[in-house]
Each structure stands twice: as structure tokens, then as C-alpha cells.
XYZ file of C-alpha atoms in Angstrom:
751
model
C 119.894 14.142 134.790
C 121.028 16.907 132.590
C 117.678 16.987 130.903
C 115.965 17.250 134.225
C 118.136 20.050 135.399
C 117.481 22.011 132.256
C 113.795 21.564 132.639
C 113.906 22.622 136.246
C 115.879 25.792 135.532
C 113.740 26.849 132.587
C 110.482 25.751 134.191
C 109.321 24.321 130.892
C 108.027 21.006 132.190
C 106.128 22.577 135.019
C 104.775 25.265 132.751
C 103.402 22.684 130.348
C 101.720 20.797 133.156
C 100.271 23.968 134.659
C 98.965 25.209 131.359
C 96.928 22.033 131.010
C 95.233 22.666 134.369
C 95.166 26.480 134.096
C 91.397 26.914 134.490
C 90.879 24.209 137.075
C 89.942 25.581 140.467
C 91.026 23.666 143.538
C 89.971 23.877 147.102
C 92.489 24.442 149.781
C 92.578 22.875 153.162
C 90.503 25.768 154.495
C 87.943 25.491 151.761
C 89.065 28.680 149.923
C 89.793 28.818 146.276
C 93.502 28.924 145.589
C 95.267 30.002 142.420
C 97.788 27.967 140.635
C 101.411 29.085 140.645
C 101.098 29.795 136.906
C 98.338 32.365 137.469
C 100.378 34.091 140.121
C 103.373 34.165 137.825
C 101.198 35.586 135.012
C 99.999 38.490 137.186
C 103.527 39.194 138.252
C 104.591 39.304 134.625
C 101.871 41.899 133.867
C 102.982 44.297 136.642
C 106.454 44.922 135.211
C 104.782 45.512 131.860
C 102.659 48.343 133.322
C 105.669 49.792 135.105
C 107.611 49.599 131.876
C 104.835 51.470 130.043
C 104.788 54.168 132.716
C 108.546 54.472 132.575
C 108.368 54.664 128.799
C 105.888 57.564 128.945
C 108.010 59.362 131.546
C 111.134 58.832 129.504
C 109.392 60.292 126.431
C 108.221 63.293 128.475
C 111.714 63.653 129.866
C 113.330 63.385 126.460
C 111.030 65.936 124.822
C 110.648 68.218 127.843
C 112.527 70.960 125.991
C 109.588 71.078 123.545
C 106.626 70.144 125.731
C 107.380 72.456 128.683
C 107.935 75.674 126.695
C 104.886 74.853 124.567
C 102.706 74.667 127.676
C 104.302 77.809 129.104
C 103.747 79.643 125.810
C 100.071 78.701 125.660
C 99.632 80.018 129.199
C 101.584 83.126 128.244
C 99.278 83.949 125.352
C 96.331 83.489 127.682
C 97.685 85.772 130.414
C 98.608 88.458 127.882
C 95.501 88.296 125.688
C 92.571 87.312 127.892
C 89.977 90.146 127.852
C 92.462 92.337 125.983
C 89.724 94.352 124.290
C 87.694 94.894 127.464
C 88.627 98.569 127.825
C 87.518 100.576 124.751
C 89.399 103.761 125.720
C 92.866 105.077 124.919
C 94.869 103.912 127.916
C 97.991 105.584 129.287
C 100.782 105.968 126.692
C 98.625 104.572 123.914
C 97.926 108.273 123.448
C 101.546 108.700 122.311
C 102.464 105.514 120.515
C 99.107 104.992 118.848
C 99.400 108.509 117.457
C 102.923 107.797 116.208
C 101.583 104.719 114.463
C 98.994 106.966 112.809
C 101.749 109.178 111.428
C 103.296 106.172 109.674
C 99.973 105.300 108.097
C 99.535 108.900 106.926
C 103.274 109.038 106.111
C 103.645 112.308 108.036
C 106.991 113.210 109.516
C 106.903 113.442 113.306
C 109.440 113.668 116.123
C 109.856 111.549 119.242
C 112.648 110.883 121.732
C 112.677 107.138 120.962
C 114.169 105.380 117.902
C 111.637 104.335 115.268
C 111.545 100.504 115.151
C 108.909 99.959 117.851
C 106.685 102.720 116.512
C 106.968 101.379 112.987
C 105.755 98.036 114.331
C 102.822 99.864 115.931
C 102.106 101.403 112.542
C 102.323 97.933 110.979
C 99.762 96.632 113.472
C 97.410 99.443 112.474
C 97.949 98.677 108.792
C 97.178 94.986 109.327
C 94.107 95.987 111.346
C 92.787 98.069 108.448
C 93.227 101.360 110.310
C 93.710 104.460 108.128
C 95.520 106.688 110.638
C 92.742 109.250 111.105
C 92.167 108.743 114.849
C 94.009 111.201 117.122
C 94.488 108.851 120.110
C 93.590 111.431 122.736
C 94.066 110.090 126.247
C 90.872 108.656 127.733
C 88.952 108.944 124.468
C 86.799 106.034 123.314
C 88.019 104.194 120.235
C 85.733 104.633 117.212
C 84.277 101.584 115.496
C 86.618 101.859 112.518
C 89.727 101.447 114.721
C 90.363 97.782 115.470
C 92.252 98.538 118.671
C 91.835 94.939 119.863
C 93.897 93.621 116.956
C 96.546 96.282 117.503
C 96.781 95.305 121.164
C 96.947 91.615 120.248
C 99.810 92.384 117.879
C 101.740 94.107 120.664
C 100.913 91.441 123.238
C 102.447 88.776 120.988
C 105.876 90.227 121.735
C 105.155 90.016 125.452
C 103.872 86.453 125.192
C 106.958 85.266 123.310
C 109.175 86.494 126.145
C 108.142 83.417 128.138
C 109.652 80.706 125.884
C 112.684 82.948 125.415
C 113.147 83.007 129.183
C 112.886 79.212 129.325
C 115.531 78.614 126.668
C 117.777 81.278 128.176
C 117.660 79.480 131.512
C 118.646 76.254 129.762
C 121.546 77.965 128.008
C 122.691 79.322 131.366
C 122.914 75.674 132.471
C 120.137 75.888 135.048
C 118.671 72.555 136.026
C 115.116 71.809 134.958
C 113.324 72.976 138.154
C 115.236 76.270 138.086
C 114.506 76.765 134.376
C 110.829 76.275 135.142
C 111.112 78.725 138.034
C 112.590 81.460 135.822
C 109.929 80.820 133.182
C 107.134 80.908 135.760
C 108.434 84.193 137.190
C 108.252 85.782 133.740
C 104.947 84.110 132.864
C 103.142 85.063 136.070
C 104.713 88.491 136.552
C 101.668 90.758 136.748
C 103.403 93.889 135.502
C 104.777 92.101 132.422
C 101.338 90.695 131.653
C 99.664 94.082 132.126
C 102.008 96.259 130.109
C 102.003 93.760 127.234
C 98.259 94.240 126.741
C 98.382 97.774 125.351
C 99.717 99.662 122.328
C 103.067 100.486 123.905
C 106.751 99.911 123.174
C 107.570 98.031 126.368
C 106.596 94.556 125.171
C 108.852 95.009 122.137
C 111.679 96.331 124.298
C 111.386 93.317 126.598
C 111.173 90.916 123.658
C 114.399 92.135 122.067
C 116.096 92.298 125.475
C 115.179 88.644 125.973
C 116.400 87.680 122.491
C 119.711 89.462 123.069
C 120.342 87.618 126.333
C 119.365 84.272 124.790
C 121.614 84.764 121.759
C 124.505 85.861 123.960
C 124.060 82.855 126.280
C 123.939 80.449 123.341
C 126.956 82.083 121.730
C 128.904 81.645 124.976
C 128.043 77.942 125.112
C 129.582 77.545 121.648
C 133.007 78.933 122.578
C 134.641 75.560 122.012
C 133.181 75.483 118.490
C 134.602 78.809 117.330
C 134.128 79.678 113.633
C 131.654 76.845 113.097
C 128.500 77.757 111.136
C 126.387 77.628 114.314
C 128.887 79.856 116.138
C 128.621 82.487 113.395
C 124.832 82.224 113.334
C 124.500 82.974 117.031
C 127.145 85.713 116.889
C 125.228 87.499 114.127
C 121.878 86.888 115.818
C 123.296 88.538 118.934
C 124.317 91.537 116.840
C 120.927 91.754 115.140
C 119.165 91.572 118.525
C 121.372 94.348 119.885
C 120.493 96.494 116.880
C 116.782 95.808 117.339
C 116.652 96.477 121.084
C 118.506 99.782 120.595
C 116.134 100.651 117.733
C 113.123 100.394 120.054
C 114.459 102.409 122.994
C 117.881 103.620 123.997
C 117.566 101.537 127.143
C 118.812 98.783 124.850
C 122.261 100.369 125.106
C 122.511 98.884 128.602
C 121.994 95.427 127.126
C 124.623 96.295 124.541
C 127.015 97.209 127.349
C 126.509 93.788 128.950
C 127.489 92.004 125.748
C 130.339 94.480 125.366
C 131.759 93.659 128.804
C 131.534 89.963 128.023
C 133.292 90.453 124.688
C 136.110 92.469 126.242
C 136.645 89.805 128.906
C 136.498 87.021 126.323
C 139.064 88.688 124.064
C 141.280 89.466 127.046
C 141.258 85.804 128.065
C 142.094 84.761 124.529
C 144.890 87.322 124.459
C 146.395 85.530 127.456
C 146.225 82.158 125.717
C 149.808 81.790 124.511
C 148.917 78.712 122.508
C 146.464 80.608 120.318
C 148.022 81.712 116.999
C 148.004 85.455 116.392
C 146.100 84.999 113.151
C 143.334 83.127 114.962
C 143.143 85.853 117.614
C 142.850 88.473 114.877
C 140.013 86.455 113.348
C 138.202 86.430 116.701
C 138.639 90.186 116.967
C 137.407 90.889 113.439
C 134.416 88.533 113.840
C 133.286 90.393 116.942
C 133.816 93.828 115.441
C 131.690 92.830 112.459
C 129.052 90.875 114.392
C 128.721 92.963 117.555
C 129.556 96.498 116.412
C 129.054 96.954 112.686
C 125.973 94.733 112.346
C 124.051 96.402 115.233
C 124.917 99.820 113.807
C 123.626 98.763 110.395
C 120.374 97.466 111.920
C 119.965 100.677 113.913
C 120.701 102.900 110.899
C 118.412 100.818 108.664
C 115.491 101.468 111.014
C 116.030 105.214 110.456
C 116.376 104.691 106.715
C 112.930 103.062 106.692
C 111.681 105.841 108.970
C 112.739 108.521 106.482
C 111.526 106.449 103.534
C 108.004 106.002 104.900
C 107.524 109.507 106.340
C 107.672 111.429 103.082
C 105.030 114.044 103.914
C 105.379 117.186 105.987
C 104.180 116.708 109.545
C 104.398 118.016 113.112
C 108.060 117.033 113.578
C 109.540 118.917 110.617
C 111.207 121.655 112.645
C 113.511 119.147 114.362
C 115.242 118.452 111.055
C 117.529 120.467 108.823
C 116.055 122.959 106.415
C 117.147 120.984 103.357
C 115.500 117.863 104.736
C 112.245 119.730 105.333
C 112.304 121.312 101.909
C 112.145 117.860 100.322
C 109.083 116.703 102.262
C 105.831 116.649 100.335
C 103.449 119.434 101.300
C 106.073 121.446 103.181
C 106.035 125.224 103.389
C 109.790 125.353 103.969
C 111.402 126.923 100.942
C 108.107 126.900 99.070
C 107.936 129.966 96.833
C 110.791 131.437 98.868
C 112.979 133.880 96.973
C 116.427 132.453 96.472
C 118.651 135.367 97.554
C 118.284 137.344 100.787
C 117.851 141.119 100.524
C 117.612 143.816 103.170
C 113.997 144.032 104.318
C 113.465 140.269 103.836
C 111.618 138.418 106.580
C 113.089 134.997 107.309
C 113.519 132.217 109.809
C 117.041 131.189 110.810
C 117.767 127.535 111.475
C 120.701 126.400 113.579
C 122.611 123.729 111.653
C 123.913 121.886 114.680
C 122.589 118.375 115.257
C 119.189 118.779 116.838
C 119.224 122.515 116.178
C 116.087 124.639 116.248
C 114.863 127.958 114.883
C 116.121 131.285 116.261
C 113.290 132.488 118.477
C 112.336 135.267 120.851
C 109.307 136.049 122.993
C 108.158 138.796 125.323
C 109.303 136.973 128.467
C 112.533 138.323 129.943
C 115.521 136.736 131.648
C 114.891 136.453 135.417
C 118.565 137.253 136.033
C 121.417 138.859 134.110
C 120.301 141.768 131.927
C 116.587 141.185 132.448
C 116.079 141.797 128.733
C 113.870 139.831 126.335
C 114.807 136.158 125.983
C 116.322 134.705 122.798
C 116.170 130.924 122.382
C 116.009 128.176 119.798
C 112.628 126.556 119.321
C 111.731 123.362 117.446
C 108.190 124.220 116.375
C 106.654 126.563 113.822
C 105.818 129.893 115.427
C 105.479 133.540 114.375
C 108.084 134.360 117.024
C 110.660 132.638 114.805
C 110.526 135.406 112.172
C 113.306 138.023 111.831
C 113.913 140.960 109.464
C 117.291 141.575 107.831
C 118.148 145.273 108.304
C 121.246 147.329 107.516
C 123.465 148.360 110.438
C 123.099 151.746 112.148
C 126.067 153.232 110.294
C 124.263 152.804 106.969
C 121.280 154.758 105.650
C 117.969 153.533 107.046
C 116.101 150.832 105.234
C 113.818 152.100 102.477
C 111.202 149.616 101.344
C 110.722 151.604 98.127
C 114.412 151.983 97.317
C 116.561 149.745 95.119
C 117.126 146.185 96.289
C 120.315 145.569 98.223
C 121.334 141.970 98.855
C 122.987 140.628 102.000
C 126.494 139.456 101.191
C 129.431 137.761 102.839
C 131.163 140.047 105.412
C 128.088 142.301 105.539
C 127.329 143.933 108.904
C 123.616 143.589 109.585
C 120.919 143.872 112.220
C 118.282 141.196 112.864
C 114.971 142.600 114.091
C 112.375 140.357 115.728
C 109.189 140.612 113.666
C 106.738 140.286 116.561
C 108.309 142.635 119.104
C 110.470 144.856 116.892
C 113.554 144.347 119.073
C 117.111 143.882 117.843
C 119.140 140.696 118.250
C 121.666 141.867 120.829
C 124.582 140.667 122.942
C 126.680 142.212 125.694
C 129.242 141.350 128.346
C 126.744 139.621 130.615
C 127.143 135.911 131.323
C 124.645 133.589 129.677
C 122.065 132.106 132.088
C 123.327 128.505 131.875
C 126.589 128.486 129.919
C 128.377 131.061 132.057
C 131.512 131.120 129.893
C 129.494 132.623 127.011
C 127.800 135.982 126.689
C 124.043 136.391 126.993
C 122.027 137.000 123.813
C 118.841 139.029 124.127
C 116.359 141.148 122.179
C 116.780 144.845 122.899
C 115.668 148.269 121.682
C 113.834 148.710 118.399
C 114.426 149.967 114.869
C 115.503 153.374 116.147
C 116.750 152.736 119.698
C 119.901 150.667 120.053
C 123.673 150.683 119.729
C 126.570 148.941 117.993
C 125.948 145.820 120.072
C 123.016 145.126 117.746
C 125.453 144.572 114.861
C 126.392 141.147 113.475
C 128.874 140.304 110.719
C 127.865 137.600 108.226
C 130.578 135.013 107.544
C 129.648 132.519 104.819
C 130.878 128.977 105.507
C 129.614 127.070 102.465
C 126.833 126.815 99.938
C 125.299 123.508 98.861
C 124.208 124.907 95.505
C 126.936 127.289 94.384
C 130.592 128.169 94.760
C 129.601 131.830 94.787
C 129.717 132.919 98.422
C 129.019 136.567 97.744
C 125.317 136.258 98.624
C 123.145 134.518 101.184
C 120.763 131.979 99.652
C 117.702 130.338 101.160
C 118.337 126.833 102.532
C 121.647 126.230 100.810
C 123.988 128.826 102.362
C 125.616 128.048 105.692
C 126.879 131.136 107.544
C 128.060 132.321 110.937
C 127.042 135.508 112.758
C 129.940 137.251 114.477
C 129.169 139.959 116.991
C 130.858 143.008 115.513
C 131.776 144.596 118.841
C 132.539 141.604 121.067
C 134.000 139.243 118.457
C 131.901 136.314 119.760
C 129.735 134.019 117.615
C 126.011 133.346 117.836
C 125.658 129.763 119.069
C 122.841 127.393 119.996
C 124.139 124.190 121.588
C 122.059 121.438 123.126
C 121.662 123.096 126.513
C 118.101 123.523 127.710
C 116.978 126.545 129.682
C 115.123 126.031 132.987
C 111.352 126.145 133.194
C 111.340 129.959 133.044
C 112.722 129.568 129.508
C 110.122 126.896 128.681
C 112.919 124.267 128.394
C 113.879 125.768 125.039
C 117.456 125.726 123.716
C 119.814 128.329 125.170
C 121.273 130.773 122.629
C 124.611 132.358 123.563
C 127.487 134.298 122.048
C 130.546 132.093 122.379
C 133.985 133.635 122.768
C 135.684 130.577 121.255
C 136.196 130.839 117.517
C 135.826 127.340 116.061
C 134.907 127.625 112.375
C 133.909 123.931 112.257
C 131.561 124.182 115.224
C 128.237 123.423 113.496
C 126.340 124.898 116.422
C 127.572 128.305 115.258
C 126.361 127.624 111.698
C 123.005 128.990 110.539
C 120.930 128.963 107.371
C 117.801 130.710 106.172
C 114.929 128.238 106.268
C 111.894 130.252 105.117
C 112.076 133.557 103.300
C 109.439 136.157 102.407
C 109.981 139.224 100.230
C 107.261 140.453 97.873
C 109.780 142.277 95.720
C 111.737 139.127 94.846
C 110.727 136.291 92.496
C 110.023 132.824 93.912
C 112.816 130.322 93.617
C 113.188 126.579 93.936
C 115.788 126.108 96.655
C 114.323 122.741 97.672
C 115.864 120.899 94.741
C 118.863 119.901 96.867
C 118.853 117.006 99.302
C 120.761 116.545 102.515
C 122.674 113.220 102.780
C 121.189 110.380 104.837
C 124.088 110.214 107.279
C 123.654 113.890 108.166
C 119.896 113.488 108.651
C 120.530 110.351 110.728
C 123.000 112.116 113.039
C 120.871 115.256 113.182
C 117.777 113.381 114.329
C 119.668 111.334 116.937
C 121.168 114.441 118.526
C 117.736 116.066 118.536
C 116.357 112.974 120.277
C 119.128 113.134 122.859
C 118.533 116.823 123.495
C 114.796 116.369 123.963
C 115.331 113.318 126.169
C 117.636 115.304 128.443
C 114.942 117.961 128.755
C 112.504 115.435 130.280
C 113.338 116.445 133.838
C 110.837 116.676 136.709
C 109.135 120.036 136.998
C 109.413 121.215 140.625
C 106.325 123.375 140.154
C 104.153 120.434 139.157
C 103.276 117.200 140.924
C 103.359 114.068 138.799
C 101.334 111.402 140.605
C 102.493 108.733 138.152
C 106.238 109.335 138.527
C 108.326 107.276 140.939
C 111.910 107.028 142.125
C 114.495 104.311 141.534
C 114.602 103.039 145.127
C 110.885 102.252 145.060
C 111.073 99.780 142.178
C 112.917 96.675 143.489
C 110.900 96.626 146.718
C 107.580 97.134 144.910
C 106.865 100.266 146.903
C 104.545 101.817 144.318
C 102.350 100.965 141.372
C 100.880 103.089 138.604
C 97.318 103.870 137.612
C 97.154 103.477 133.844
C 93.833 105.282 133.385
C 91.079 107.150 135.182
C 89.615 105.593 138.309
C 85.906 106.260 137.772
C 83.428 103.433 138.234
C 82.444 103.318 134.553
C 86.066 102.905 133.401
C 87.840 99.560 133.160
C 90.815 100.139 135.447
C 94.357 98.768 135.168
C 97.017 99.073 137.839
C 100.654 98.524 136.929
C 102.012 96.495 139.840
C 104.335 93.513 139.975
C 103.927 90.074 141.517
C 105.155 90.482 145.122
C 106.834 87.076 145.073
C 108.721 87.898 141.880
C 109.809 91.365 142.970
C 110.730 90.631 146.555
C 112.216 87.255 145.705
C 114.396 88.702 142.960
C 115.519 91.606 145.169
C 116.521 89.161 147.911
C 118.326 86.993 145.377
C 120.529 89.904 144.345
C 121.672 90.238 147.952
C 121.944 86.475 148.341
C 124.235 86.270 145.330
C 126.534 88.845 146.899
C 126.646 86.820 150.135
C 127.264 83.637 148.164
C 130.252 85.134 146.365
C 131.603 86.590 149.622
C 131.265 83.164 151.295
C 133.309 81.391 148.629
C 135.908 84.149 148.539
C 136.434 83.864 152.292
C 136.706 80.081 152.109
C 139.068 80.313 149.156
C 141.264 82.729 151.106
C 141.314 80.242 153.985
C 142.587 77.523 151.675
C 139.398 75.600 150.906
C 139.358 74.216 147.387
C 135.783 73.018 147.102
C 134.820 74.521 143.749
C 135.708 72.870 140.487
C 136.462 74.989 137.420
C 133.023 74.157 136.045
C 131.459 75.501 139.264
C 133.446 78.735 139.021
C 132.386 79.153 135.390
C 128.764 78.587 136.358
C 128.939 81.276 139.055
C 130.766 83.592 136.675
C 128.640 83.385 133.553
C 125.249 82.261 134.871
C 125.277 84.227 138.120
C 127.582 87.218 137.851
C 126.553 88.331 134.359
C 122.818 88.534 135.208
C 123.773 90.652 138.242
C 125.909 92.888 136.018
C 122.965 93.120 133.612
C 120.730 94.225 136.472
C 123.241 96.866 137.588
C 123.632 98.199 134.042
C 119.868 98.553 133.639
C 119.216 99.911 137.126
C 122.078 102.198 138.191
C 121.698 104.690 135.275
C 118.272 105.601 136.640
C 119.876 106.379 139.994
C 121.958 109.108 138.376
C 119.432 110.068 135.694
C 117.862 113.496 136.102
C 114.865 112.801 133.845
C 111.417 111.896 135.146
C 111.061 108.148 135.786
C 108.210 105.652 136.091
C 107.830 102.085 137.330
C 108.048 100.567 133.839
C 111.630 101.792 133.527
C 112.575 98.936 135.887
C 111.142 96.122 133.753
C 114.284 95.279 131.728
C 116.332 95.260 134.951
C 113.724 93.009 136.577
C 114.423 90.289 134.005
C 118.076 90.137 135.031
C 117.010 89.974 138.674
C 114.774 87.024 137.764
C 117.714 85.260 136.102
C 119.739 85.887 139.256
C 116.939 84.290 141.263
C 117.071 81.247 139.021
C 120.813 80.917 139.576
C 120.661 81.359 143.362
C 117.822 78.879 143.880
C 119.424 76.409 141.475
C 122.765 76.644 143.285
C 121.340 76.395 146.788
C 119.147 73.380 145.983
C 121.857 71.360 144.249
C 122.773 69.484 147.445
C 119.094 68.562 147.822
C 119.090 67.115 144.314
C 121.899 64.774 145.309
C 120.360 63.778 148.651
C 116.593 63.871 148.319
C 114.764 64.702 145.124
C 111.420 64.827 146.887
C 112.569 67.589 149.215
C 114.028 69.513 146.290
C 110.779 69.347 144.332
C 108.855 70.273 147.468
C 110.923 73.469 147.748
C 110.325 74.325 144.111
C 106.667 73.387 144.443
C 106.211 75.949 147.211
C 107.867 78.615 145.049
C 105.726 77.714 142.025
C 102.534 77.829 144.087
C 103.447 81.168 145.665
C 104.144 82.774 142.275
C 101.022 81.388 140.614
C 98.871 82.050 143.665
C 99.836 85.718 143.899
C 99.302 86.186 140.175
C 95.800 84.764 140.539
C 95.165 86.932 143.611
C 96.148 90.082 141.709
C 94.641 88.982 138.378
C 92.084 91.815 138.396
C 94.776 94.487 137.958
C 95.909 92.610 134.832
C 92.616 91.656 133.186
C 90.788 94.848 134.172
C 88.835 96.026 137.207
C 85.206 96.753 136.418
C 83.010 98.756 138.772
C 83.711 100.345 142.135
C 87.413 100.141 142.937
C 86.679 99.554 146.630
C 85.858 95.918 145.928
C 89.603 95.360 145.484
C 90.641 96.982 148.743
C 92.012 93.582 149.861
C 94.776 94.056 147.275
C 95.908 97.340 148.791
C 98.602 95.932 151.048
C 100.279 99.307 151.426
C 99.049 102.890 151.247
C 101.343 103.525 148.286
C 99.508 100.842 146.283
C 96.749 103.179 145.116
C 94.452 100.424 143.896
C 91.590 101.969 145.846
C 90.934 105.589 146.751
């Protein structure tokens, strides 16, 4: 009986019998062929096998999604950024600037620009790798010659834009977004038309975005490792965050906003640790030191190193020399500064006077007069070589007149002199009239001539230091630092970093300050170039200025020039836009001419990305307000993990958006649509958080509905990118054929 039962349970006896009659067909009562139970069982056994294989494939895809998905996204990203990248053979938009800066690196000529050097050095590297020799001038709208491989240079730049896509994916994962939301964030970056367009040209924006993305990713990863403090991986991501901060600031100063985001996080993190009474003081000190080294000192070193390379490569004299100190210029190859200049200054010498303040220019005058105040001839500081920078050293009016044939008389410390403008013959002059901008100071003007004038043309030389000698009795070219004190008024000649209005050509205001601060470098001057046929040539250029001084000098000059980039009320800039227009996609930007024979590009975002991200910023505010109200009413529905998710994955992207957006609200300088692109990324991350949070209940109830919601969003983003693809890949022919893309009059896609 037992044997029978065992056979019945296992089915062995029946199986053996059925196997013997497996291929025998039998007729049923209705005459149809029927299958044996064994055949039916065999088919049933094959179905689970197929299901198992399908499940195995899905499980593999699921397990390696973190590799497969970003790989697919990256391939698509390279396509969207590089397809038809060489279609337009003309210098497009700001390629005229940054391509030219790249040329200076290849020719090793010193130049000046308002942006830090890292991005432009990378442009120069792309030209070097492309075999370009730096001879092309990159004039706007000009056709590239055959010997300039502009396609390769654009491909090099577009690589940075393409790599932003996988960075966005991994950032979304580190922010603990679920898979559909991570894909949504990645798709919004991938199919954002403006990102794809601006990455296709020789510009700095793709590099700025790339290092912004790396900074956010490194910060997010570092935050996830808080429970593994001082582990090797923790240190790696801390230092990578610092390096990314240094790089993003070395491309454009907009990177400082990203630095501020990490700074706020660090302050909050240290404050929380300070409140942890169980944490030993030594451990807290270690946290503090690690962050000072990794997030302050390391970024500063990266930033400074980019300038060190900048100075190292640009060893030849170039168009930006005048922005730097005289000693720096004197050590450039091919410079005229200090070349064959007599060493000591004598009466009758013609010279240029350089302000030694950071970003200082050359003392300058021109025939234009002040529109208010004295109405006399303007005196300014100018950063470019010009005959109007030349001045003669003359004795004061109480001394015998200057005799060019008489014995040489050298200018010494405490000497009372006159400075006469070489082009107009007028005296450097000051009087009790308020300066045009800095009202607390006296105005400085050019007045009279060699015979007409008064004691207000007199200036007393006060030597501050000399880089080459301890003898302060004489004024020496390049090396002597001195101040000019107005003999009658007791004020000091000063050139700060204040720009005159348009009537002064935005040049630096020169004043006579009543405040006597001997260490105020903006009251320090030196002789830069010196001409006197009666004196032998010297070699004053054998002294070098220290790197740290050159580094600070150039950064202040960049800041001064950047502040001068304000809208001109007398001119209309059709490309400029205002901050409020950016989040709502109110305007775009024509990147080139709009003639039929030109390949046209229009800088405009994906409407779904822009409008969706703008709405998400508001939705996040409502979401936080909702939970605050419910919390106040006693509801305790959020776990600590939920609060942390809202805090770090939702609030910090919003703070990042505010930091990158609000400065342009208060900024006086001229602005364009591409200034919003770093802020847009943080709005996209906010969108990912909001959609992820709102759809979480759907994930628990009905996965199909959740994926349907995401599917609609994916299709809308991709569909609008495809609809507007022509503005990315280039519009050839009559622009009127794209009038269907002109949804608003401010979208100037067609005339």
C-alpha cells in the first residue's frame, strides 16, 4: 500500500506507462484526436521555463540598469549634441570671443578677459589637438578657412555638454529619486533644446554646465556617505567636490553660486554636528579641518593653479598687457614696456604712469570734457596703449622754466612737479570741485598749458618703495612706487575701480582723495614707459613681480571690467533679455545672421522642460507649506527619512536655483538667456523631486498608472525636442518655413 501511495504521489508509475504510449494517437468519442495527459503536462512544463527566461532577462536588466540606462542616455546625448555639428561654416555668436582667446594661447600672447582662464585654455587645447596654429582672427560671421578644423573644436566642446547627461542620471540616483524620476531628470537634460544647442559651439557654457553638474553629483554622493565619515571613499568624494568647485569657478565666476550651495550645506552639517553632544570634540575638530582643506583650500589651489598655467603659457606680449602691472609687462617677450627706457626720470622726460592698484590702468586724458562740475578736460585711467597716456615731467611754476638744452635735473622724492599731457599740452590739475562719481573726492582734470595755470597744477612726489634699490632719492622706471600729493589741497591722486558713465567711455574715474592712507595701493603709481633722448637706455625689466600679486591684480581687473558691462541706454541690444523672461521661456536668442544662405540657430529651451520646471518650483513651495500646516495641526505623517528626503533632495535644489537666479535680478550688467542655464539644472532637479514625491502613492497602489504618468511626461519632452529640432541642428533656407515654431511674437524664429 505504501508503495502504491508513493507511486501515486510521485506519478512515476503513470509516467512510465505514458512514456511508452507517448506517440500513439487515440480517437475520442467525437472522433477528434486527443492528447495524452503526459503531452499536456510537458507543454505546461515548458511555459514556466519561458516565463523563467523572461524573468531572468528582466532581472538582469533591472540589476544592471545603473549601467545600461546611462549608457543609452549617453549615446543619445552625443547624438543630440554632435549631429550636423559642422553644418555651419561661419563663426557663430560668441565663438568670435572664445575662439580668439584660444588663438592667443596657441600664439602664447597675453590677453585680457573678464572670465577666469580654465575654459579658454580648454578651447586652446581643442585648437592644438585640431592642428590649428592660432592665425585665424575669429571675426563674427566670417567663414572658417580650410586650415581651421572648427568641426573638431566644436566636437571637443560638445563632449562636455554630452557628458552632462550621465552626470544628471547619477545625481538623481544619489538624491534618492526612484528609477522613473531619475529617468525623467535625465531626459529633461538630454532633450533640453537650449542645452543641446549651446553645447555645439566653441563657447564656455558647456564646460560651465559640466563642472556645475560634477559639483552637484560629488556633493550629493558626499552627503550619502555621512555615516561613513573619514573612510577612504568619504575623503575621495570630499576632495572631488572641492576640485569640482575649483574647476567651475575657474571657467566662470557663476561657479561661485554653486560654491555657495555647498557652503550652506557645510555650515548646516557642521552646526548639526556641533549639537551632537555624543560626538567627541576631537572628532568634531577633524570634521572641521577636513572641510576647510577639502572645500576651501583645495578649490582655491585649483583656481590659482589655472592662473599659474595661464601666466606660464602666455609668455609673449599681447593685447591684454595694459591690464597688468608694469613689472609683469616688462617680463613679457616682445614687450615695449621698459624696453630701452632710461632708468631714472629727469625733468623733460615723457612717460606713462601706471596705477598700482589691483586692476589699475594708465593715467589718461582726452579732449572730451566733463559734462558737469568744472567742465574741464577729462582725466581717467585707461587699460589700453594710447598716445593720450603720455605725460611730461616739468618743474613747478616757482622754479625756472624747463630748458631742454640745460643740465639734466632728476625728479626726486619730495619734489614738487607738474605733469603736462603730451597730446593737449594741459596740466594735470585738481580743485575743490566734487568728482563726477565719487562725490567725497575732488575732481581731477587737465587745465591750462605750459604757461597758463596756477599752483593747483602742482603735485608733490612721495616715494613709497623701490623694488630694485633702497635709495629713494630718485624716481626709477618700473621699480619705484610713489604717490602724488596735491600741493595746495593736500589730497592724493587716486584711481579706484569706479567706472565713469558712457560720457567717460566707461573708463576708470581718477580723483583726488582727501583721505591719507599710505597703504592704499590705488594711490600708488609707477612709471611704466619712459622716453628721454638725453639719457642712456637701462634694463629695468630684470625684476619680476610675485605670482600672488599678479594673480590678485588680474582678478581685480576682471571684476572691474565685469562691473562695467552694464546696458547702454543709448543703444538697443536685440540679444539681451531680462531675468523674468527666462523661467517662462518668454524669449530666445538668434545666434547668427538670419539670411537665407546662412545656417541659422535659435537659442530656445524645450517648453516642457522650462514650464514644467518653473511650475515645479512653485509646487515645491506649496508642498512644504502643506506639510507645515499639517504638522502644526498635529499630524505626524512624515517619517524622519521622508523629512530628510524633502530637505536634501528637494530643498537644496531649490536653494541652488535661487542662488543661481536671484543674483541676476539685482545685477546691473547686461544679461542674456544663457545666463539662466545653470539655474535651469537646479529647477530640473526640483522637478524630479516633485514628480517623484507626488507619484509615490501610485507606486504603492498601481504601477501601471505610475508608468503611464511618466510615459506621458517622457513623450511630451521627447516630442517637443523633435518638434523644435531644427533650431538645434540648424535651419537651412528661408526662415519662414519654421513659422509653425513661432508660438509667441517674442520667439523671433521667423521675421
